Coordinates of C-alpha atoms in Angstrom, one line a residue:
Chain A
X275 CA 20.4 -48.9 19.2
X276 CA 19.4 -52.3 19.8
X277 CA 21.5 -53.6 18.1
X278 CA 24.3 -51.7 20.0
X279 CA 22.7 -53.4 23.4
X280 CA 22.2 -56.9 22.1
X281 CA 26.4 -56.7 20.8
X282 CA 26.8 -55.4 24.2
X283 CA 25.2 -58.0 26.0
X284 CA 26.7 -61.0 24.0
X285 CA 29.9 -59.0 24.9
X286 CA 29.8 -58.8 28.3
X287 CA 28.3 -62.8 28.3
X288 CA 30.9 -64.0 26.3
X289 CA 33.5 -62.3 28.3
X290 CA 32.1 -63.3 32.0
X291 CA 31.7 -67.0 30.9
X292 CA 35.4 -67.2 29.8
X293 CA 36.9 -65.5 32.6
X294 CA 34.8 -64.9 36.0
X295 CA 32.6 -67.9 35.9
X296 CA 35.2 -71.1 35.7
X297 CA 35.7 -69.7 39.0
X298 CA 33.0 -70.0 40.2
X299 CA 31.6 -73.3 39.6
X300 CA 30.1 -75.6 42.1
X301 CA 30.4 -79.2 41.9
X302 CA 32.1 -79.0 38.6
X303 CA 29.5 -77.0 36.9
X304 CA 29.2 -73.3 36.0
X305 CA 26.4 -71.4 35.0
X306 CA 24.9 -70.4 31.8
X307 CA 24.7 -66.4 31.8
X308 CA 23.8 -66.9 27.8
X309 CA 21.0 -68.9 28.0
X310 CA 19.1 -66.6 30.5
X311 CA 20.3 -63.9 27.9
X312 CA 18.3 -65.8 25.0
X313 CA 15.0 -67.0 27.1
X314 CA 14.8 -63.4 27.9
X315 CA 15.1 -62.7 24.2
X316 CA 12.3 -65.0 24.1
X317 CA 9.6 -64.6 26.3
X318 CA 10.4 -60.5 25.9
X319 CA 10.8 -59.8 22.5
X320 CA 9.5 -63.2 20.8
X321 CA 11.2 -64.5 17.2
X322 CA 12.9 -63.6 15.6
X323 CA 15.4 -61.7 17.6
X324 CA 15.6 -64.8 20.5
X325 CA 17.1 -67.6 17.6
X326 CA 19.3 -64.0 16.0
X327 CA 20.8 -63.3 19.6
X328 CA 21.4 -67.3 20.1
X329 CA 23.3 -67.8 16.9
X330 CA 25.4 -64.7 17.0
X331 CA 26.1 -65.0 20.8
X332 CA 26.7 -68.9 19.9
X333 CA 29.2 -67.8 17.1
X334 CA 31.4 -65.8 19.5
X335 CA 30.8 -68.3 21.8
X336 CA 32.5 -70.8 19.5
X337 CA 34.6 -68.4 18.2
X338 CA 36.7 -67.2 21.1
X339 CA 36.5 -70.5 23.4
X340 CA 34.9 -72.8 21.1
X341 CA 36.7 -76.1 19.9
X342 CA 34.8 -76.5 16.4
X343 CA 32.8 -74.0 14.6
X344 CA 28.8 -74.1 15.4
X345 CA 28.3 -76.2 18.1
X346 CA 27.3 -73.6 20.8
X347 CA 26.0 -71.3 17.7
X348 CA 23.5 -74.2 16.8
X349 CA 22.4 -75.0 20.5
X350 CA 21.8 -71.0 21.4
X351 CA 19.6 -70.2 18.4
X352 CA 17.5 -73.4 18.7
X353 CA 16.9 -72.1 22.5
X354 CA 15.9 -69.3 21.0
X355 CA 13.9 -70.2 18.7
X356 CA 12.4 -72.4 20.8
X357 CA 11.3 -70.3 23.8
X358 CA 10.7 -67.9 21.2
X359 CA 8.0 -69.9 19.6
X360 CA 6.7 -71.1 23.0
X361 CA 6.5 -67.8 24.6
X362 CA 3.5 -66.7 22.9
X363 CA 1.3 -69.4 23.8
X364 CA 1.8 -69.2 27.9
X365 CA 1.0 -66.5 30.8
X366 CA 4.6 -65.3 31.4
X367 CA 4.9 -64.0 35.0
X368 CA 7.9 -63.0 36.9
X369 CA 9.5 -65.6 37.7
X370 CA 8.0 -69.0 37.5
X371 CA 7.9 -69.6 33.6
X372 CA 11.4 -67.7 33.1
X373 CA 12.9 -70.3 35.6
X374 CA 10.9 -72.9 33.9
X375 CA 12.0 -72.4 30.1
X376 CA 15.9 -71.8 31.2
X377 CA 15.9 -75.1 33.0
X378 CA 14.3 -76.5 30.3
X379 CA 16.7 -74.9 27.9
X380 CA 19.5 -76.2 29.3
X381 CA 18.1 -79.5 29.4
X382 CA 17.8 -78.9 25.3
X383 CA 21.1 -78.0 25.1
X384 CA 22.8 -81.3 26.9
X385 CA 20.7 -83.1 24.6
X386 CA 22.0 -81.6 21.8
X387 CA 25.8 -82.0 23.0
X388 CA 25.0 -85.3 24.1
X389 CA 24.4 -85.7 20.4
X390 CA 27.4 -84.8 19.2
X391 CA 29.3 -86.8 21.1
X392 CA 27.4 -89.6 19.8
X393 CA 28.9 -88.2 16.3
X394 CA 31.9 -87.5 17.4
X395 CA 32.2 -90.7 19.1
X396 CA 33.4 -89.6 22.5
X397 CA 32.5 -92.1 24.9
X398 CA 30.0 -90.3 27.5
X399 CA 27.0 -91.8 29.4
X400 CA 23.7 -89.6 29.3
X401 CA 23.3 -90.8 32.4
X402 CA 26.3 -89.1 33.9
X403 CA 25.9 -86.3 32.1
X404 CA 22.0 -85.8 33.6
X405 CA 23.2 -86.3 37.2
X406 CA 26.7 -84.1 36.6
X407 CA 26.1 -81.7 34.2
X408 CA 22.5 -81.3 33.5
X409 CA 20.4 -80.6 36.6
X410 CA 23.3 -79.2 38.6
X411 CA 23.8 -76.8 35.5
X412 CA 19.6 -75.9 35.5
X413 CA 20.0 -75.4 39.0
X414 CA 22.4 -73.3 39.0
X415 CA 21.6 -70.9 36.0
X416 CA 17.9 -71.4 37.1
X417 CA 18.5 -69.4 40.7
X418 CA 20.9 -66.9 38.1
X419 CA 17.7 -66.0 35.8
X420 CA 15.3 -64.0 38.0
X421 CA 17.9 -61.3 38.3
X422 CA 18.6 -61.2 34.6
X423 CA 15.3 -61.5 34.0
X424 CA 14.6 -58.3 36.1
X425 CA 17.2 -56.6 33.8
X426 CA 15.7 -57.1 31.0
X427 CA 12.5 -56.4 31.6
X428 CA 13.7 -53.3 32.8
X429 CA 15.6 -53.4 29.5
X430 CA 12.5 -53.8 27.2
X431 CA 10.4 -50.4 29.1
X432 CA 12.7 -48.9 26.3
X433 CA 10.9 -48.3 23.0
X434 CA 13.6 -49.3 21.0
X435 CA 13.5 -52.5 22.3
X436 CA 10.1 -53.4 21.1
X437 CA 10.4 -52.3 17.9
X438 CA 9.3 -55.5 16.0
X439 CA 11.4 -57.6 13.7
X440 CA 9.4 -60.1 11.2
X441 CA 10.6 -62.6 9.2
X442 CA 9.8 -61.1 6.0
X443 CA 6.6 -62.2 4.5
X444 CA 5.9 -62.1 0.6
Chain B
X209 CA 0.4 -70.1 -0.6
X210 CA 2.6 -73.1 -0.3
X211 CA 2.9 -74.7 3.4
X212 CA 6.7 -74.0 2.9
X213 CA 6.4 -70.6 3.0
X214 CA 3.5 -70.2 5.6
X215 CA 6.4 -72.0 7.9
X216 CA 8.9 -70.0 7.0
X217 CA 10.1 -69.2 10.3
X218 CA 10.7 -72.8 10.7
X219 CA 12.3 -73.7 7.2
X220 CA 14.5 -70.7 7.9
X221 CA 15.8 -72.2 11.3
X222 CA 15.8 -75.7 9.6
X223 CA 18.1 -74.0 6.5
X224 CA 20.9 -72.5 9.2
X225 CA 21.0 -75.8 11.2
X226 CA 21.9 -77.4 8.4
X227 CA 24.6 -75.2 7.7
X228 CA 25.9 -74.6 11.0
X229 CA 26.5 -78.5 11.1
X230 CA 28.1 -78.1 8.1
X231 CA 30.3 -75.4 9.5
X232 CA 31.3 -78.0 12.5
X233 CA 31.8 -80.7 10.4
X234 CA 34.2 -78.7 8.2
X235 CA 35.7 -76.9 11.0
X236 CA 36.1 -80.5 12.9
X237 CA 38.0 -81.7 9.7
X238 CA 39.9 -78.8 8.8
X239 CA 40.6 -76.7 12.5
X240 CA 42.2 -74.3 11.6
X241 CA 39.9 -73.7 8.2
X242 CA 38.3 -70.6 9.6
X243 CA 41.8 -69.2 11.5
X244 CA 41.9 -65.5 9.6
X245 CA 38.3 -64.5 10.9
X246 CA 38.7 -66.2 14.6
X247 CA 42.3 -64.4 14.7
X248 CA 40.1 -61.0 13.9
X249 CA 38.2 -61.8 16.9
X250 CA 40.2 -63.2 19.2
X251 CA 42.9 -60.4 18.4
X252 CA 39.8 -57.6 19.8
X253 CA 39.0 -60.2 22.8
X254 CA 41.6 -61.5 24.3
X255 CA 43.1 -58.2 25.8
X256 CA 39.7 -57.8 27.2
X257 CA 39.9 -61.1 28.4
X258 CA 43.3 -61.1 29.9
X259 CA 42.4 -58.1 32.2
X260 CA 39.0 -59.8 33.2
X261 CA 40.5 -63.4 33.4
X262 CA 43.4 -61.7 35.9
X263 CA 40.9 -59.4 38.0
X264 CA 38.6 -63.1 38.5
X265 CA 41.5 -65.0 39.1
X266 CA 42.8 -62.7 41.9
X267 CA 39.6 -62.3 43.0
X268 CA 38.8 -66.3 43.7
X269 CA 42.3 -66.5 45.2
X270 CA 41.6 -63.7 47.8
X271 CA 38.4 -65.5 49.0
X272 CA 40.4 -68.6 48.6
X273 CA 42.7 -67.6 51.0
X274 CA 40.1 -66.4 53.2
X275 CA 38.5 -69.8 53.3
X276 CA 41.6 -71.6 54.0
X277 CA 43.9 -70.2 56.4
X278 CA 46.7 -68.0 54.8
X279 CA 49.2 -69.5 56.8
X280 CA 48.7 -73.0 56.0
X281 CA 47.5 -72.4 52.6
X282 CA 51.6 -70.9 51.9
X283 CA 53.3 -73.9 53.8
X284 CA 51.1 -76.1 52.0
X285 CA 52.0 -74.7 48.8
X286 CA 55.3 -74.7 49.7
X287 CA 55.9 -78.2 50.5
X288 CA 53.9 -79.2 47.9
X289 CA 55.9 -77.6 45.0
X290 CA 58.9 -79.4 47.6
X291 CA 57.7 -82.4 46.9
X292 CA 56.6 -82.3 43.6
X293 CA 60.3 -81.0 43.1
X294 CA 61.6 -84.2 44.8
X295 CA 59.3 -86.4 43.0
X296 CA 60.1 -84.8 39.6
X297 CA 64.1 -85.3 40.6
X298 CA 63.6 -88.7 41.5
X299 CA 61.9 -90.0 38.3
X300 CA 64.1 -87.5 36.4
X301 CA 67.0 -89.5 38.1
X302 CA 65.4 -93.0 36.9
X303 CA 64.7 -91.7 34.1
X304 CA 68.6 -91.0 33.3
X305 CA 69.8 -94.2 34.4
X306 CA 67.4 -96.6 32.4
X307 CA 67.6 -94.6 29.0
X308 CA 71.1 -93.6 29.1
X309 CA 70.9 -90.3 30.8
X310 CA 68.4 -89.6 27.6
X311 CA 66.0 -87.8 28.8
X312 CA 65.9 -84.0 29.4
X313 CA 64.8 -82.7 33.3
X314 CA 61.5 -82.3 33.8
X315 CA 61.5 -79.6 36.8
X316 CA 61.9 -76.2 36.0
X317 CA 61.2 -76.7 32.1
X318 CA 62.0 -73.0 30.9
X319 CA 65.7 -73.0 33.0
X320 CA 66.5 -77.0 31.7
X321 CA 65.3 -77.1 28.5
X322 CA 66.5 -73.3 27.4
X323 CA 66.5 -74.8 23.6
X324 CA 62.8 -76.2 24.0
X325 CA 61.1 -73.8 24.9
X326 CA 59.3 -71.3 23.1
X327 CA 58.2 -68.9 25.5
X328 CA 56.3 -68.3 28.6
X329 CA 52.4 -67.4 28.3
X330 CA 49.8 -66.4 30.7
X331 CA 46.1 -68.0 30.8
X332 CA 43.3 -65.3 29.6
X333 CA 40.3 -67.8 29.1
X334 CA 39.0 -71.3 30.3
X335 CA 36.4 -72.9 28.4
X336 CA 33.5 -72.7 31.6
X337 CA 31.5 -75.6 29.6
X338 CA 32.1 -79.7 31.0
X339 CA 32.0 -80.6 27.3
X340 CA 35.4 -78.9 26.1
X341 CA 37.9 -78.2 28.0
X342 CA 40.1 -75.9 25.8
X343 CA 42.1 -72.7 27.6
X344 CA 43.1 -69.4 25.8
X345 CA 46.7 -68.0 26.3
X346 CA 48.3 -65.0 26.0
X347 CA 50.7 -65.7 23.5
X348 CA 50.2 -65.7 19.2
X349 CA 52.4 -66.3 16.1
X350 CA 53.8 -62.8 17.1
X351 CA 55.8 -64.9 19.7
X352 CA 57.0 -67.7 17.5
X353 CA 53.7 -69.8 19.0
X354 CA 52.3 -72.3 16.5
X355 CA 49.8 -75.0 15.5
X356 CA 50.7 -78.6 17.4
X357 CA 53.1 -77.0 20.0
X358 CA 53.2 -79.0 23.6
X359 CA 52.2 -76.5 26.2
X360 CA 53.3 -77.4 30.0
X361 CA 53.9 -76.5 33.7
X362 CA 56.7 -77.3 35.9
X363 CA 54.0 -79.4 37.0
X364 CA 53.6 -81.7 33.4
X365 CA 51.8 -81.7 30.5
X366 CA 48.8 -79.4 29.8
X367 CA 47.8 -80.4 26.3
X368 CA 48.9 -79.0 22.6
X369 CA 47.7 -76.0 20.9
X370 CA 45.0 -76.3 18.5
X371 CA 44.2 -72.6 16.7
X372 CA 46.5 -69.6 16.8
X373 CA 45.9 -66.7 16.2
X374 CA 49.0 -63.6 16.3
X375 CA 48.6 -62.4 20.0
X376 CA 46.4 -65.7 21.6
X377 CA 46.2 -69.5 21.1
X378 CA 43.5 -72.2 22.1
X379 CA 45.3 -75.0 24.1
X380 CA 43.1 -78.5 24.0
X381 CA 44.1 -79.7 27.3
X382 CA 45.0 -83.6 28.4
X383 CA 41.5 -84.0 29.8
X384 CA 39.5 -82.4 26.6
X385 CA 37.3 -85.4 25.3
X386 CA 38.8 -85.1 21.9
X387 CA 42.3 -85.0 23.4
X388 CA 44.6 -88.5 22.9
X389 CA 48.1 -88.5 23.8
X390 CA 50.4 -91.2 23.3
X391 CA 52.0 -92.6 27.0
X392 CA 54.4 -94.8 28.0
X393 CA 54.5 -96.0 32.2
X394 CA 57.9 -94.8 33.2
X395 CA 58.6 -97.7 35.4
X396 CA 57.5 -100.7 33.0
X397 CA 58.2 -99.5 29.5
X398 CA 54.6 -99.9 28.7
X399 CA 53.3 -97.6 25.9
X400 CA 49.5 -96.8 25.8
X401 CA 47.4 -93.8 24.8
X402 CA 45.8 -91.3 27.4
X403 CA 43.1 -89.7 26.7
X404 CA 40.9 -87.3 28.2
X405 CA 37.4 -87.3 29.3
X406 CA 36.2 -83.9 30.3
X407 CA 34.3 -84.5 33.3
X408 CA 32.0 -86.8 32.1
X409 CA 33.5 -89.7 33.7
X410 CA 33.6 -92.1 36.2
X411 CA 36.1 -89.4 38.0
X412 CA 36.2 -85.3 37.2
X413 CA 39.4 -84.2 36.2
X414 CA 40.8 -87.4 35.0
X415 CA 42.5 -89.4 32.0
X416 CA 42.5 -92.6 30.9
X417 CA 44.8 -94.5 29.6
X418 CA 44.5 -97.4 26.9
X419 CA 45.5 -100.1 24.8
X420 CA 48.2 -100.9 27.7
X421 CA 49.3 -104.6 27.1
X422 CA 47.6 -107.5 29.1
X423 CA 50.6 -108.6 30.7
X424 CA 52.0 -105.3 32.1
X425 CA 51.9 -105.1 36.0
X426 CA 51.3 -101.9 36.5
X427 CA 50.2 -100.2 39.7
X428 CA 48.4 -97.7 41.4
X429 CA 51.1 -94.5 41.6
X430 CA 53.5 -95.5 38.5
X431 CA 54.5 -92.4 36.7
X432 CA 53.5 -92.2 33.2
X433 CA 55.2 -89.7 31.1
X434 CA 54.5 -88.6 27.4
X435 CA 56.3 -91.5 24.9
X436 CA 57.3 -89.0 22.1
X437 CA 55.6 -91.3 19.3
X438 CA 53.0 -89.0 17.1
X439 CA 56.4 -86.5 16.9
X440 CA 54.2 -84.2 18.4
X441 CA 54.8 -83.9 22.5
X442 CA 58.5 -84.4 23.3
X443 CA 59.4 -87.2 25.0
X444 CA 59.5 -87.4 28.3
X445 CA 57.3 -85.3 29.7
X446 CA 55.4 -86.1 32.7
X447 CA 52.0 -86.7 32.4
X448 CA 50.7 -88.1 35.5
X449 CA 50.3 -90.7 38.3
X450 CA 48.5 -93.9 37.9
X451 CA 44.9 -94.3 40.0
X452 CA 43.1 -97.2 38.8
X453 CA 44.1 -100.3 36.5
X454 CA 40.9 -101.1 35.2
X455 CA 40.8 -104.6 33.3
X456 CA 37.8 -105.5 31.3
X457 CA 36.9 -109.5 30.2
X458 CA 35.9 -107.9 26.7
X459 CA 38.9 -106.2 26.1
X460 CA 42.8 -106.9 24.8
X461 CA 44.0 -104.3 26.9
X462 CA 44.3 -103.3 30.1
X463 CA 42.9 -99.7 30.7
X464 CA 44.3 -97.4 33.5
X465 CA 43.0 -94.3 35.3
X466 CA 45.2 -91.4 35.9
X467 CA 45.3 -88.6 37.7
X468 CA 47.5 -85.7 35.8
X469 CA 50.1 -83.4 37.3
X470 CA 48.7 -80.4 36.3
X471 CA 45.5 -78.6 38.2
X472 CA 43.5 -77.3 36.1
X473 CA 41.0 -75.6 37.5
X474 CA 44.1 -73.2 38.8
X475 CA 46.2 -72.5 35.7
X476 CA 47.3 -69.7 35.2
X477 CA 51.1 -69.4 33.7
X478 CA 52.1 -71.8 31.2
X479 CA 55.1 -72.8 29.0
X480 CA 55.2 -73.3 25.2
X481 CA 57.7 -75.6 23.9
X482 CA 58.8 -76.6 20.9
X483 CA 57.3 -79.9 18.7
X484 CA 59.5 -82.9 19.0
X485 CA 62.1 -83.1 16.7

């Protein structure tokens, strides 16, 4: 069942970014309905199923609108993992730390593109992409996550939802 | 216990980084290495996408026309495709008498150049993300679309398809970061590459274009059209308008901004055409 709601989600994600949301963007940017997904994930159901959602929502990310293989599959499950590890060790209200870690996420991510590019030698300046990508971007997906957050809390009152995955010890 | 396995969690993550930048180095190498399983998904996705990406796009346009008024927003539109007719007839017509009547039209690609083209196709998917900017279309190898084709607009050159898959393709466009296309000024002869820079740029939505020689007087508004070398765009096709000449003291070339033909933030029906021959 879970399962069923977390292919759903990526789904539904996958499909609004591609289609609805380039047109919507303000001042270039559009926002990042997946990474609210995966710091939901997070702070709501901890590791491991935050860094699972990220890198299969990543590889159909990359897979449908990608350019190369693993880029956005990389960033998503290091979110998760990420906010997934952090979540744990804070107070998580409402809305405050939510907002917080996505902004923080996206931050993470533009970092980690900004890192390819090095590698791929495309000729950006981080500086640009802070002022034109980055904070417009957190802004933007920041004022998005309350409402998905809402969601999926509502989301996680299920039981099956909380049913706990663990990275098998031995 | 070893530490290793006490941080599991962590070695696990560390383990699939690795491979996932493995899979982009291979897939950046090799693009169309992993085409069979993409086609799989693509071929469940794109219908989806096609009725979503039509239902947004008619969507935008109704507020957009509420926004701007109706009235001016057609006579606009109007004159502009007027005069982007005009200006495409009167480089077409320079065009013809410099290279010998050469060159093919430009306007109106699918009526002109019946023989070129491969078929029509609508957009189902933009890349939202400033990093790529790749679009999906509507069109596969079912429709005789393949790897390297030159996608345009009565408007110019979009960019080159990249992936196929049988019912959808990925188009990089001419303002993709990765894209590089090879130029040539239509009034001085001068040959140069333009490439693309997402939006990361000193201007969003723009080109650059490179390695133009030192002593080419170029200027603001020349027409610079797509120079057939590389044998994959045909020649001739137009690209876009000269903004900027930018020249730098540490470089042997001159460098030029330009602003293409095509808007991309409103594609929505394309044309496939065939490589150059």
């Amino acid at each position: 069942m879970r399962a069923l709601v977390v292919a759903l989600i990526i789904l539904v994600s996958v499909i609004l970014e591609t289609t609805l949301f380039p047109f919507l963007k303000l001042s270039g940017v559009a926002p990042d309905i997946m990474t609210t997904f995966i710091v939901s994930f997070g702070l709501l159901g901890g590791n491991p199923i935050a860094p699972i959602v990220g890198l299969i929502g990543g590889l159909v990310y990359d897979i449908v609108m990608g350019s190369i293989l693993g880029v956005y599959a990389l960033q998503y499950m290091l979110i998760g993992f990420m906010i997934g590890t952090l979540a744990d060790k804070f107070f998580v209200g409402d809305i405050i730390i939510p907002v917080f870690f996505t902004v923080l996420s996206i931050f993470l991510k533009e970092a980690i593109m900004l890192l390819y590019a090095f590698f791929m030698r495309l000729e950006v300046s981080a500086y640009s992409i802070l002022i034109k990508v980055a904070i417009p971007k957190a802004i933007y997906t920041a004022i998005l996550m309350p409402f998905i957050y809402k969601f999926m809390q509502w989301l996680y009152k299920y039981k099956f939802m909380t049913k706990r995955w663990y990275f098998r010890e031995s | 216990m070893p530490r290793i396995v006490k941080k599991r969690p962590l070695f696990i993550i560390i383990i699939i980084s690795i491979m996932l930048i493995t899979l982009m180095v291979v897939t950046n190498k090799y693009e169309y290495a992993f085409s069979k399983i993409e086609g799989a998904v693509g071929y469940i996705t794109s219908p989806v996408q096609k009725v979503f990406y039509t239902i947004s796009s008619s969507v935008s346009n109704f507020f957009y026309d509420i926004k701007d008024n109706r009235d001016i927003k057609a006579e606009n539109e109007e004159l502009r495709e007027y005069v982007a007719i005009l200006e495409n007839e009167l480089i077409e017509k320079n065009e013809l008498e410099k290279e010998n009547k050469r060159l093919k039209k430009l306007l109106d690609f699918a009526v002109d150049n019946d023989k070129m083209t491969v078929t029509g196709a609508k957009v189902i998917g933009k890349n939202p993300g400033n990093w790529f900017n790749v679009i999906l279309i509507d069109k596969g190898t079912k429709h005789g679309v393949d790897i390297n084709m030159a996608v345009v607009t009565e408007r110019g050159l979009v960019g080159r398809i990249f992936q196929v898959g049988p019912n959808w393709a990925k188009v990089r466009t001419i303002v993709d970061g990765q894209s590089s296309v090879s130029g040539i000024i239509e009034r001085t002869r001068d040959n140069g590459l333009v490439k693309g820079n997402n939006d990361m740029g000193l201007e969003e939505g723009m080109c650059r274009m490179i390695y133009l020689p030192l002593d080419s007087d170029l200027k603001p508004g020349d027409k610079v059209l797509t120079s057939g070398l590389g044998e994959i765009f045909p020649k001739g096709i137009y690209i876009g308008e000269v903004k900027e000449v930018v020249e730098e003291k540490r470089d042997f070339f001159k460098t030029a901004i330009i602003e293409p033909g095509v808007d991309f933030q409103r594609l929505e029906e394309v044309l496939v055409i065939k490589k150059a021959d």
